[in-house]
């Protein structure tokens, strides 16, 4: 959706969708564990995709630029959390005084306003200085370095997909769905929309079959032993 919106704003929907799919694949397996934030996808994705469209960068270069920036902007999360401790004090006073306006101010209004202002500042700086900065950087960086950055960006979607498969595949047999999708892209040269439609239909059929009452009853009865059952050792 981010790539679609950026593509609409800059008049290149196809490029926006290509960047959006690449960013989704690269970062879909990244999430915060125990409050530890390693990257900030939301702040970086939109401005980096916009910069890529403006400067005509390919997907690999866009991902390579986004990777270090995402790590740097993730540190702003700690600033937001420090500010939230102040908001917690306001909420505590509101609870003690039974003041619902203070509770709403400290729990909703101030944290969201601070987060919006902080993200806006980061995006504004990247957009305001990004085009010229990227042009200057590309002018001085050797071509072999840019090629290496492109290769690095091409690896990131594979890493994101591997992380997603690690946490989503609960049985070895489910890997067949990934193989089927890979075959549809590489061998059959199908686009994302037909594959998405086929995947949705396949997921619906799998859900219907798995949720049938007779299947549940059969699974339950298979685990029940009666006096007439013989147990083989």
JSON list of C-alpha atoms in Angstrom, two decimals:
[
{"chain": "A", "resi": 1, "resn": "UNK", "atom": "CA", "xyz": [0.00, 0.00, 0.00]},
{"chain": "A", "resi": 2, "resn": "UNK", "atom": "CA", "xyz": [2.87, 2.39, 0.74]},
{"chain": "A", "resi": 3, "resn": "UNK", "atom": "CA", "xyz": [4.41, 1.77, -2.66]},
{"chain": "A", "resi": 4, "resn": "UNK", "atom": "CA", "xyz": [1.03, 2.30, -4.33]},
{"chain": "A", "resi": 5, "resn": "UNK", "atom": "CA", "xyz": [0.50, 5.63, -2.56]},
{"chain": "A", "resi": 6, "resn": "UNK", "atom": "CA", "xyz": [4.02, 6.86, -3.34]},
{"chain": "A", "resi": 7, "resn": "UNK", "atom": "CA", "xyz": [3.63, 5.76, -6.95]},
{"chain": "A", "resi": 8, "resn": "UNK", "atom": "CA", "xyz": [0.35, 7.66, -7.27]},
{"chain": "A", "resi": 9, "resn": "UNK", "atom": "CA", "xyz": [1.87, 10.80, -5.78]},
{"chain": "A", "resi": 10, "resn": "UNK", "atom": "CA", "xyz": [4.87, 10.76, -8.13]},
{"chain": "A", "resi": 11, "resn": "UNK", "atom": "CA", "xyz": [3.06, 9.49, -11.22]},
{"chain": "A", "resi": 12, "resn": "UNK", "atom": "CA", "xyz": [4.78, 6.10, -11.49]},
{"chain": "A", "resi": 13, "resn": "UNK", "atom": "CA", "xyz": [2.45, 3.46, -10.05]},
{"chain": "A", "resi": 14, "resn": "UNK", "atom": "CA", "xyz": [4.35, 0.52, -11.54]},
{"chain": "A", "resi": 15, "resn": "UNK", "atom": "CA", "xyz": [7.65, 1.62, -9.98]},
{"chain": "A", "resi": 16, "resn": "UNK", "atom": "CA", "xyz": [5.89, 2.30, -6.68]},
{"chain": "A", "resi": 17, "resn": "UNK", "atom": "CA", "xyz": [4.40, -1.19, -6.62]},
{"chain": "A", "resi": 18, "resn": "UNK", "atom": "CA", "xyz": [7.76, -2.76, -7.47]},
{"chain": "A", "resi": 19, "resn": "UNK", "atom": "CA", "xyz": [9.40, -0.89, -4.58]},
{"chain": "A", "resi": 20, "resn": "UNK", "atom": "CA", "xyz": [6.52, -1.68, -2.23]},
{"chain": "A", "resi": 21, "resn": "UNK", "atom": "CA", "xyz": [6.74, -5.41, -2.94]},
{"chain": "A", "resi": 22, "resn": "UNK", "atom": "CA", "xyz": [10.52, -5.37, -2.51]},
{"chain": "A", "resi": 23, "resn": "UNK", "atom": "CA", "xyz": [10.31, -3.50, 0.81]},
{"chain": "A", "resi": 24, "resn": "UNK", "atom": "CA", "xyz": [7.56, -5.83, 2.02]},
{"chain": "A", "resi": 25, "resn": "UNK", "atom": "CA", "xyz": [9.65, -8.90, 1.24]},
{"chain": "A", "resi": 26, "resn": "UNK", "atom": "CA", "xyz": [12.73, -7.39, 2.86]},
{"chain": "A", "resi": 27, "resn": "UNK", "atom": "CA", "xyz": [11.09, -6.31, 6.11]},
{"chain": "A", "resi": 28, "resn": "UNK", "atom": "CA", "xyz": [8.08, -8.60, 6.56]},
{"chain": "A", "resi": 29, "resn": "UNK", "atom": "CA", "xyz": [10.04, -10.84, 8.91]},
{"chain": "A", "resi": 30, "resn": "UNK", "atom": "CA", "xyz": [11.36, -7.98, 11.04]},
{"chain": "A", "resi": 31, "resn": "UNK", "atom": "CA", "xyz": [9.55, -7.27, 14.28]},
{"chain": "A", "resi": 32, "resn": "UNK", "atom": "CA", "xyz": [10.33, -6.08, 17.78]},
{"chain": "A", "resi": 33, "resn": "UNK", "atom": "CA", "xyz": [11.16, -8.78, 20.33]},
{"chain": "A", "resi": 34, "resn": "UNK", "atom": "CA", "xyz": [10.92, -7.83, 23.99]},
{"chain": "A", "resi": 35, "resn": "UNK", "atom": "CA", "xyz": [10.82, -4.14, 23.14]},
{"chain": "A", "resi": 36, "resn": "UNK", "atom": "CA", "xyz": [14.11, -4.24, 21.22]},
{"chain": "A", "resi": 37, "resn": "UNK", "atom": "CA", "xyz": [13.70, -2.25, 17.99]},
{"chain": "A", "resi": 38, "resn": "UNK", "atom": "CA", "xyz": [16.36, -2.86, 15.37]},
{"chain": "A", "resi": 39, "resn": "UNK", "atom": "CA", "xyz": [14.81, -1.02, 12.41]},
{"chain": "A", "resi": 40, "resn": "UNK", "atom": "CA", "xyz": [12.05, 1.50, 11.78]},
{"chain": "A", "resi": 41, "resn": "UNK", "atom": "CA", "xyz": [10.29, 0.47, 8.61]},
{"chain": "A", "resi": 42, "resn": "UNK", "atom": "CA", "xyz": [7.44, 2.99, 8.70]},
{"chain": "A", "resi": 43, "resn": "UNK", "atom": "CA", "xyz": [9.59, 6.11, 8.87]},
{"chain": "A", "resi": 44, "resn": "UNK", "atom": "CA", "xyz": [12.01, 4.99, 6.19]},
{"chain": "A", "resi": 45, "resn": "UNK", "atom": "CA", "xyz": [9.95, 3.17, 3.58]},
{"chain": "A", "resi": 46, "resn": "UNK", "atom": "CA", "xyz": [7.89, 6.08, 2.27]},
{"chain": "A", "resi": 47, "resn": "UNK", "atom": "CA", "xyz": [10.66, 8.70, 1.87]},
{"chain": "A", "resi": 48, "resn": "UNK", "atom": "CA", "xyz": [13.17, 6.17, 0.52]},
{"chain": "A", "resi": 49, "resn": "UNK", "atom": "CA", "xyz": [10.67, 4.91, -2.06]},
{"chain": "A", "resi": 50, "resn": "UNK", "atom": "CA", "xyz": [9.94, 8.52, -3.03]},
{"chain": "A", "resi": 51, "resn": "UNK", "atom": "CA", "xyz": [13.65, 9.28, -3.37]},
{"chain": "A", "resi": 52, "resn": "UNK", "atom": "CA", "xyz": [14.10, 6.14, -5.48]},
{"chain": "A", "resi": 53, "resn": "UNK", "atom": "CA", "xyz": [11.33, 7.18, -7.88]},
{"chain": "A", "resi": 54, "resn": "UNK", "atom": "CA", "xyz": [12.61, 10.76, -8.14]},
{"chain": "A", "resi": 55, "resn": "UNK", "atom": "CA", "xyz": [16.21, 9.70, -8.81]},
{"chain": "A", "resi": 56, "resn": "UNK", "atom": "CA", "xyz": [15.36, 6.67, -10.95]},
{"chain": "A", "resi": 57, "resn": "UNK", "atom": "CA", "xyz": [17.09, 4.23, -8.61]},
{"chain": "A", "resi": 58, "resn": "UNK", "atom": "CA", "xyz": [16.54, 0.52, -9.00]},
{"chain": "A", "resi": 59, "resn": "UNK", "atom": "CA", "xyz": [15.05, -1.66, -6.27]},
{"chain": "A", "resi": 60, "resn": "UNK", "atom": "CA", "xyz": [18.40, -2.97, -5.03]},
{"chain": "A", "resi": 61, "resn": "UNK", "atom": "CA", "xyz": [19.85, 0.52, -4.58]},
{"chain": "A", "resi": 62, "resn": "UNK", "atom": "CA", "xyz": [16.70, 1.69, -2.77]},
{"chain": "A", "resi": 63, "resn": "UNK", "atom": "CA", "xyz": [16.86, -1.22, -0.33]},
{"chain": "A", "resi": 64, "resn": "UNK", "atom": "CA", "xyz": [20.58, -0.66, 0.22]},
{"chain": "A", "resi": 65, "resn": "UNK", "atom": "CA", "xyz": [19.95, 3.00, 1.07]},
{"chain": "A", "resi": 66, "resn": "UNK", "atom": "CA", "xyz": [17.02, 2.13, 3.34]},
{"chain": "A", "resi": 67, "resn": "UNK", "atom": "CA", "xyz": [18.94, -0.44, 5.37]},
{"chain": "A", "resi": 68, "resn": "UNK", "atom": "CA", "xyz": [21.35, 1.89, 7.23]},
{"chain": "A", "resi": 69, "resn": "UNK", "atom": "CA", "xyz": [18.81, 4.72, 7.51]},
{"chain": "A", "resi": 70, "resn": "UNK", "atom": "CA", "xyz": [16.27, 2.37, 9.08]},
{"chain": "A", "resi": 71, "resn": "UNK", "atom": "CA", "xyz": [18.78, 1.40, 11.76]},
{"chain": "A", "resi": 72, "resn": "UNK", "atom": "CA", "xyz": [19.57, 5.04, 12.54]},
{"chain": "A", "resi": 73, "resn": "UNK", "atom": "CA", "xyz": [15.96, 6.14, 12.76]},
{"chain": "A", "resi": 74, "resn": "UNK", "atom": "CA", "xyz": [15.13, 3.19, 15.00]},
{"chain": "A", "resi": 75, "resn": "UNK", "atom": "CA", "xyz": [17.07, 4.95, 17.76]},
{"chain": "A", "resi": 76, "resn": "UNK", "atom": "CA", "xyz": [14.35, 7.61, 17.80]},
{"chain": "A", "resi": 77, "resn": "UNK", "atom": "CA", "xyz": [12.07, 4.99, 19.32]},
{"chain": "A", "resi": 78, "resn": "UNK", "atom": "CA", "xyz": [14.04, 5.30, 22.56]},
{"chain": "A", "resi": 79, "resn": "UNK", "atom": "CA", "xyz": [13.46, 9.06, 22.50]},
{"chain": "A", "resi": 80, "resn": "UNK", "atom": "CA", "xyz": [9.74, 8.42, 22.14]},
{"chain": "A", "resi": 81, "resn": "UNK", "atom": "CA", "xyz": [9.80, 5.96, 25.04]},
{"chain": "A", "resi": 82, "resn": "UNK", "atom": "CA", "xyz": [11.62, 8.48, 27.22]},
{"chain": "A", "resi": 83, "resn": "UNK", "atom": "CA", "xyz": [8.91, 11.02, 26.44]},
{"chain": "A", "resi": 84, "resn": "UNK", "atom": "CA", "xyz": [6.25, 8.43, 27.26]},
{"chain": "A", "resi": 85, "resn": "UNK", "atom": "CA", "xyz": [7.59, 8.21, 30.82]},
{"chain": "A", "resi": 86, "resn": "UNK", "atom": "CA", "xyz": [6.58, 11.86, 31.25]},
{"chain": "A", "resi": 87, "resn": "UNK", "atom": "CA", "xyz": [3.16, 11.05, 29.84]},
{"chain": "A", "resi": 88, "resn": "UNK", "atom": "CA", "xyz": [2.84, 8.18, 32.30]},
{"chain": "A", "resi": 89, "resn": "UNK", "atom": "CA", "xyz": [3.19, 10.66, 35.17]},
{"chain": "A", "resi": 90, "resn": "UNK", "atom": "CA", "xyz": [0.34, 12.72, 33.73]},
{"chain": "A", "resi": 91, "resn": "UNK", "atom": "CA", "xyz": [-1.83, 9.61, 33.47]},
{"chain": "A", "resi": 92, "resn": "UNK", "atom": "CA", "xyz": [-1.01, 8.67, 37.08]},
{"chain": "A", "resi": 93, "resn": "UNK", "atom": "CA", "xyz": [-2.08, 12.09, 38.32]},
{"chain": "A", "resi": 94, "resn": "UNK", "atom": "CA", "xyz": [-5.25, 11.86, 36.26]},
{"chain": "A", "resi": 95, "resn": "UNK", "atom": "CA", "xyz": [-6.10, 8.53, 37.86]},
{"chain": "A", "resi": 96, "resn": "UNK", "atom": "CA", "xyz": [-5.47, 9.89, 41.35]},
{"chain": "A", "resi": 97, "resn": "UNK", "atom": "CA", "xyz": [-7.62, 12.94, 40.67]},
{"chain": "A", "resi": 98, "resn": "UNK", "atom": "CA", "xyz": [-10.19, 10.99, 38.63]},
{"chain": "A", "resi": 99, "resn": "UNK", "atom": "CA", "xyz": [-9.60, 13.46, 35.81]},
{"chain": "A", "resi": 100, "resn": "UNK", "atom": "CA", "xyz": [-10.44, 11.77, 32.51]},
{"chain": "A", "resi": 101, "resn": "UNK", "atom": "CA", "xyz": [-9.11, 14.68, 30.49]},
{"chain": "A", "resi": 102, "resn": "UNK", "atom": "CA", "xyz": [-5.64, 14.24, 32.00]},
{"chain": "A", "resi": 103, "resn": "UNK", "atom": "CA", "xyz": [-5.81, 10.49, 31.37]},
{"chain": "A", "resi": 104, "resn": "UNK", "atom": "CA", "xyz": [-6.69, 11.05, 27.72]},
{"chain": "A", "resi": 105, "resn": "UNK", "atom": "CA", "xyz": [-4.03, 13.76, 27.41]},
{"chain": "A", "resi": 106, "resn": "UNK", "atom": "CA", "xyz": [-1.24, 11.58, 28.77]},
{"chain": "A", "resi": 107, "resn": "UNK", "atom": "CA", "xyz": [-2.36, 8.29, 27.25]},
{"chain": "A", "resi": 108, "resn": "UNK", "atom": "CA", "xyz": [-3.50, 9.34, 23.77]},
{"chain": "A", "resi": 109, "resn": "UNK", "atom": "CA", "xyz": [-3.00, 12.96, 22.74]},
{"chain": "A", "resi": 110, "resn": "UNK", "atom": "CA", "xyz": [0.56, 13.78, 23.84]},
{"chain": "A", "resi": 111, "resn": "UNK", "atom": "CA", "xyz": [2.21, 10.45, 22.81]},
{"chain": "A", "resi": 112, "resn": "UNK", "atom": "CA", "xyz": [0.59, 10.46, 19.38]},
{"chain": "A", "resi": 113, "resn": "UNK", "atom": "CA", "xyz": [1.34, 14.13, 18.79]},
{"chain": "A", "resi": 114, "resn": "UNK", "atom": "CA", "xyz": [4.99, 13.68, 19.75]},
{"chain": "A", "resi": 115, "resn": "UNK", "atom": "CA", "xyz": [5.33, 10.58, 17.56]},
{"chain": "A", "resi": 116, "resn": "UNK", "atom": "CA", "xyz": [3.72, 12.35, 14.59]},
{"chain": "A", "resi": 117, "resn": "UNK", "atom": "CA", "xyz": [5.98, 15.40, 14.99]},
{"chain": "A", "resi": 118, "resn": "UNK", "atom": "CA", "xyz": [9.10, 13.26, 15.31]},
{"chain": "A", "resi": 119, "resn": "UNK", "atom": "CA", "xyz": [8.28, 11.13, 12.26]},
{"chain": "A", "resi": 120, "resn": "UNK", "atom": "CA", "xyz": [7.34, 14.21, 10.24]},
{"chain": "A", "resi": 121, "resn": "UNK", "atom": "CA", "xyz": [10.68, 15.82, 11.05]},
{"chain": "A", "resi": 122, "resn": "UNK", "atom": "CA", "xyz": [12.63, 12.75, 9.93]},
{"chain": "A", "resi": 123, "resn": "UNK", "atom": "CA", "xyz": [10.64, 12.34, 6.72]},
{"chain": "A", "resi": 124, "resn": "UNK", "atom": "CA", "xyz": [10.86, 16.06, 5.94]},
{"chain": "A", "resi": 125, "resn": "UNK", "atom": "CA", "xyz": [14.65, 16.08, 6.32]},
{"chain": "A", "resi": 126, "resn": "UNK", "atom": "CA", "xyz": [15.02, 12.98, 4.15]},
{"chain": "A", "resi": 127, "resn": "UNK", "atom": "CA", "xyz": [12.76, 14.40, 1.46]},
{"chain": "A", "resi": 128, "resn": "UNK", "atom": "CA", "xyz": [14.21, 17.91, 1.57]},
{"chain": "A", "resi": 129, "resn": "UNK", "atom": "CA", "xyz": [17.86, 16.85, 1.50]},
{"chain": "A", "resi": 130, "resn": "UNK", "atom": "CA", "xyz": [17.41, 13.38, 0.05]},
{"chain": "A", "resi": 131, "resn": "UNK", "atom": "CA", "xyz": [17.35, 14.15, -3.68]},
{"chain": "A", "resi": 132, "resn": "UNK", "atom": "CA", "xyz": [20.44, 16.35, -3.73]},
{"chain": "A", "resi": 133, "resn": "UNK", "atom": "CA", "xyz": [22.24, 14.18, -1.21]},
{"chain": "A", "resi": 134, "resn": "UNK", "atom": "CA", "xyz": [21.57, 11.02, -3.19]},
{"chain": "A", "resi": 135, "resn": "UNK", "atom": "CA", "xyz": [22.65, 12.68, -6.43]},
{"chain": "A", "resi": 136, "resn": "UNK", "atom": "CA", "xyz": [25.91, 13.85, -4.85]},
{"chain": "A", "resi": 137, "resn": "UNK", "atom": "CA", "xyz": [26.51, 10.45, -3.31]},
{"chain": "A", "resi": 138, "resn": "UNK", "atom": "CA", "xyz": [25.92, 8.62, -6.58]},
{"chain": "A", "resi": 139, "resn": "UNK", "atom": "CA", "xyz": [28.29, 11.01, -8.36]},
{"chain": "A", "resi": 140, "resn": "UNK", "atom": "CA", "xyz": [31.24, 10.22, -6.10]},
{"chain": "A", "resi": 141, "resn": "UNK", "atom": "CA", "xyz": [30.60, 6.54, -5.33]},
{"chain": "A", "resi": 142, "resn": "UNK", "atom": "CA", "xyz": [32.40, 4.16, -7.74]},
{"chain": "A", "resi": 143, "resn": "UNK", "atom": "CA", "xyz": [30.30, 1.95, -9.97]},
{"chain": "A", "resi": 144, "resn": "UNK", "atom": "CA", "xyz": [31.59, -1.26, -8.40]},
{"chain": "A", "resi": 145, "resn": "UNK", "atom": "CA", "xyz": [30.39, -0.03, -5.00]},
{"chain": "A", "resi": 146, "resn": "UNK", "atom": "CA", "xyz": [26.95, 0.73, -6.42]},
{"chain": "A", "resi": 147, "resn": "UNK", "atom": "CA", "xyz": [26.92, -2.72, -7.97]},
{"chain": "A", "resi": 148, "resn": "UNK", "atom": "CA", "xyz": [27.78, -4.23, -4.58]},
{"chain": "A", "resi": 149, "resn": "UNK", "atom": "CA", "xyz": [24.98, -2.22, -2.95]},
{"chain": "A", "resi": 150, "resn": "UNK", "atom": "CA", "xyz": [22.58, -3.52, -5.58]},
{"chain": "A", "resi": 151, "resn": "UNK", "atom": "CA", "xyz": [23.61, -7.10, -4.82]},
{"chain": "A", "resi": 152, "resn": "UNK", "atom": "CA", "xyz": [23.17, -6.46, -1.10]},
{"chain": "A", "resi": 153, "resn": "UNK", "atom": "CA", "xyz": [19.71, -5.06, -1.68]},
{"chain": "A", "resi": 154, "resn": "UNK", "atom": "CA", "xyz": [18.83, -8.09, -3.76]},
{"chain": "A", "resi": 155, "resn": "UNK", "atom": "CA", "xyz": [19.68, -10.40, -0.84]},
{"chain": "A", "resi": 156, "resn": "UNK", "atom": "CA", "xyz": [17.44, -8.59, 1.67]},
{"chain": "A", "resi": 157, "resn": "UNK", "atom": "CA", "xyz": [14.13, -9.92, 0.24]},
{"chain": "A", "resi": 158, "resn": "UNK", "atom": "CA", "xyz": [15.46, -13.47, 0.57]},
{"chain": "A", "resi": 159, "resn": "UNK", "atom": "CA", "xyz": [16.39, -12.80, 4.20]},
{"chain": "A", "resi": 160, "resn": "UNK", "atom": "CA", "xyz": [12.96, -11.39, 4.94]},
{"chain": "A", "resi": 161, "resn": "UNK", "atom": "CA", "xyz": [11.25, -14.35, 3.29]},
{"chain": "A", "resi": 162, "resn": "UNK", "atom": "CA", "xyz": [13.43, -16.79, 5.24]},
{"chain": "A", "resi": 163, "resn": "UNK", "atom": "CA", "xyz": [12.51, -15.11, 8.53]},
{"chain": "A", "resi": 164, "resn": "UNK", "atom": "CA", "xyz": [8.83, -15.22, 7.60]},
{"chain": "A", "resi": 165, "resn": "UNK", "atom": "CA", "xyz": [8.96, -18.91, 6.70]},
{"chain": "A", "resi": 166, "resn": "UNK", "atom": "CA", "xyz": [10.76, -19.72, 9.93]},
{"chain": "A", "resi": 167, "resn": "UNK", "atom": "CA", "xyz": [7.96, -18.35, 12.08]},
{"chain": "A", "resi": 168, "resn": "UNK", "atom": "CA", "xyz": [4.93, -19.20, 9.90]},
{"chain": "A", "resi": 169, "resn": "UNK", "atom": "CA", "xyz": [5.59, -22.76, 8.72]},
{"chain": "A", "resi": 170, "resn": "UNK", "atom": "CA", "xyz": [4.46, -24.99, 11.58]},
{"chain": "A", "resi": 171, "resn": "UNK", "atom": "CA", "xyz": [4.83, -28.26, 9.66]},
{"chain": "A", "resi": 172, "resn": "UNK", "atom": "CA", "xyz": [7.31, -29.45, 7.08]},
{"chain": "A", "resi": 173, "resn": "UNK", "atom": "CA", "xyz": [4.49, -30.30, 4.66]},
{"chain": "A", "resi": 174, "resn": "UNK", "atom": "CA", "xyz": [3.46, -26.62, 4.53]},
{"chain": "A", "resi": 175, "resn": "UNK", "atom": "CA", "xyz": [6.68, -25.82, 2.68]},
{"chain": "A", "resi": 176, "resn": "UNK", "atom": "CA", "xyz": [4.95, -27.11, -0.45]},
{"chain": "A", "resi": 177, "resn": "UNK", "atom": "CA", "xyz": [2.97, -23.85, -0.61]},
{"chain": "A", "resi": 178, "resn": "UNK", "atom": "CA", "xyz": [6.21, -21.86, -0.82]},
{"chain": "A", "resi": 179, "resn": "UNK", "atom": "CA", "xyz": [7.56, -24.19, -3.51]},
{"chain": "A", "resi": 180, "resn": "UNK", "atom": "CA", "xyz": [4.31, -23.81, -5.47]},
{"chain": "A", "resi": 181, "resn": "UNK", "atom": "CA", "xyz": [4.48, -20.01, -5.30]},
{"chain": "A", "resi": 182, "resn": "UNK", "atom": "CA", "xyz": [8.14, -20.00, -6.31]},
{"chain": "A", "resi": 183, "resn": "UNK", "atom": "CA", "xyz": [7.36, -22.22, -9.30]},
{"chain": "A", "resi": 184, "resn": "UNK", "atom": "CA", "xyz": [4.51, -19.94, -10.38]},
{"chain": "A", "resi": 185, "resn": "UNK", "atom": "CA", "xyz": [6.87, -16.95, -10.41]},
{"chain": "A", "resi": 186, "resn": "UNK", "atom": "CA", "xyz": [10.03, -18.51, -11.84]},
{"chain": "A", "resi": 187, "resn": "UNK", "atom": "CA", "xyz": [8.70, -21.17, -14.23]},
{"chain": "A", "resi": 188, "resn": "UNK", "atom": "CA", "xyz": [5.23, -19.90, -15.16]},
{"chain": "A", "resi": 189, "resn": "UNK", "atom": "CA", "xyz": [6.17, -16.18, -15.10]},
{"chain": "A", "resi": 190, "resn": "UNK", "atom": "CA", "xyz": [2.90, -15.25, -13.42]},
{"chain": "A", "resi": 191, "resn": "UNK", "atom": "CA", "xyz": [2.32, -11.77, -12.02]},
{"chain": "A", "resi": 192, "resn": "UNK", "atom": "CA", "xyz": [1.69, -10.89, -8.39]},
{"chain": "A", "resi": 193, "resn": "UNK", "atom": "CA", "xyz": [-2.05, -10.31, -8.80]},
{"chain": "A", "resi": 194, "resn": "UNK", "atom": "CA", "xyz": [-2.86, -13.74, -10.34]},
{"chain": "A", "resi": 195, "resn": "UNK", "atom": "CA", "xyz": [-0.67, -15.44, -7.73]},
{"chain": "A", "resi": 196, "resn": "UNK", "atom": "CA", "xyz": [-2.41, -13.51, -4.93]},
{"chain": "A", "resi": 197, "resn": "UNK", "atom": "CA", "xyz": [-5.85, -14.52, -6.26]},
{"chain": "A", "resi": 198, "resn": "UNK", "atom": "CA", "xyz": [-4.79, -18.17, -6.54]},
{"chain": "A", "resi": 199, "resn": "UNK", "atom": "CA", "xyz": [-3.26, -18.08, -3.04]},
{"chain": "A", "resi": 200, "resn": "UNK", "atom": "CA", "xyz": [-6.43, -16.56, -1.56]},
{"chain": "A", "resi": 201, "resn": "UNK", "atom": "CA", "xyz": [-8.59, -19.25, -3.20]},
{"chain": "A", "resi": 202, "resn": "UNK", "atom": "CA", "xyz": [-6.22, -22.00, -2.01]},
{"chain": "A", "resi": 203, "resn": "UNK", "atom": "CA", "xyz": [-6.18, -20.59, 1.53]},
{"chain": "A", "resi": 204, "resn": "UNK", "atom": "CA", "xyz": [-9.98, -20.45, 1.57]},
{"chain": "A", "resi": 205, "resn": "UNK", "atom": "CA", "xyz": [-10.27, -24.09, 0.43]},
{"chain": "A", "resi": 206, "resn": "UNK", "atom": "CA", "xyz": [-7.70, -25.16, 3.04]},
{"chain": "A", "resi": 207, "resn": "UNK", "atom": "CA", "xyz": [-9.64, -23.31, 5.75]},
{"chain": "A", "resi": 208, "resn": "UNK", "atom": "CA", "xyz": [-12.97, -24.85, 4.67]},
{"chain": "A", "resi": 209, "resn": "UNK", "atom": "CA", "xyz": [-11.55, -28.36, 4.67]},
{"chain": "A", "resi": 210, "resn": "UNK", "atom": "CA", "xyz": [-9.74, -27.94, 7.98]},
{"chain": "A", "resi": 211, "resn": "UNK", "atom": "CA", "xyz": [-12.80, -26.47, 9.74]},
{"chain": "A", "resi": 212, "resn": "UNK", "atom": "CA", "xyz": [-15.32, -29.16, 8.70]},
{"chain": "A", "resi": 213, "resn": "UNK", "atom": "CA", "xyz": [-17.17, -30.69, 11.68]},
{"chain": "A", "resi": 214, "resn": "UNK", "atom": "CA", "xyz": [-16.54, -34.25, 10.53]},
{"chain": "A", "resi": 215, "resn": "UNK", "atom": "CA", "xyz": [-12.80, -33.58, 10.37]},
{"chain": "A", "resi": 216, "resn": "UNK", "atom": "CA", "xyz": [-12.80, -32.23, 13.91]},
{"chain": "A", "resi": 217, "resn": "UNK", "atom": "CA", "xyz": [-14.94, -35.14, 15.13]},
{"chain": "A", "resi": 218, "resn": "UNK", "atom": "CA", "xyz": [-12.69, -37.66, 13.41]},
{"chain": "A", "resi": 219, "resn": "UNK", "atom": "CA", "xyz": [-9.63, -36.07, 14.97]},
{"chain": "A", "resi": 220, "resn": "UNK", "atom": "CA", "xyz": [-11.24, -36.17, 18.40]},
{"chain": "A", "resi": 221, "resn": "UNK", "atom": "CA", "xyz": [-12.44, -39.77, 18.09]},
{"chain": "A", "resi": 222, "resn": "UNK", "atom": "CA", "xyz": [-9.02, -40.89, 16.91]},
{"chain": "A", "resi": 223, "resn": "UNK", "atom": "CA", "xyz": [-7.61, -39.96, 20.30]},
{"chain": "A", "resi": 224, "resn": "UNK", "atom": "CA", "xyz": [-10.29, -41.82, 22.35]},
{"chain": "A", "resi": 225, "resn": "UNK", "atom": "CA", "xyz": [-9.76, -45.44, 23.42]},
{"chain": "A", "resi": 226, "resn": "UNK", "atom": "CA", "xyz": [-12.53, -47.79, 24.50]},
{"chain": "A", "resi": 227, "resn": "UNK", "atom": "CA", "xyz": [-12.44, -51.07, 26.39]},
{"chain": "A", "resi": 228, "resn": "UNK", "atom": "CA", "xyz": [-12.66, -53.00, 23.12]},
{"chain": "A", "resi": 229, "resn": "UNK", "atom": "CA", "xyz": [-9.60, -51.33, 21.62]},
{"chain": "A", "resi": 230, "resn": "UNK", "atom": "CA", "xyz": [-6.46, -53.37, 21.40]},
{"chain": "A", "resi": 231, "resn": "UNK", "atom": "CA", "xyz": [-3.19, -51.71, 22.09]},
{"chain": "A", "resi": 232, "resn": "UNK", "atom": "CA", "xyz": [-0.24, -53.12, 20.21]},
{"chain": "A", "resi": 233, "resn": "UNK", "atom": "CA", "xyz": [3.16, -52.76, 21.83]}
]
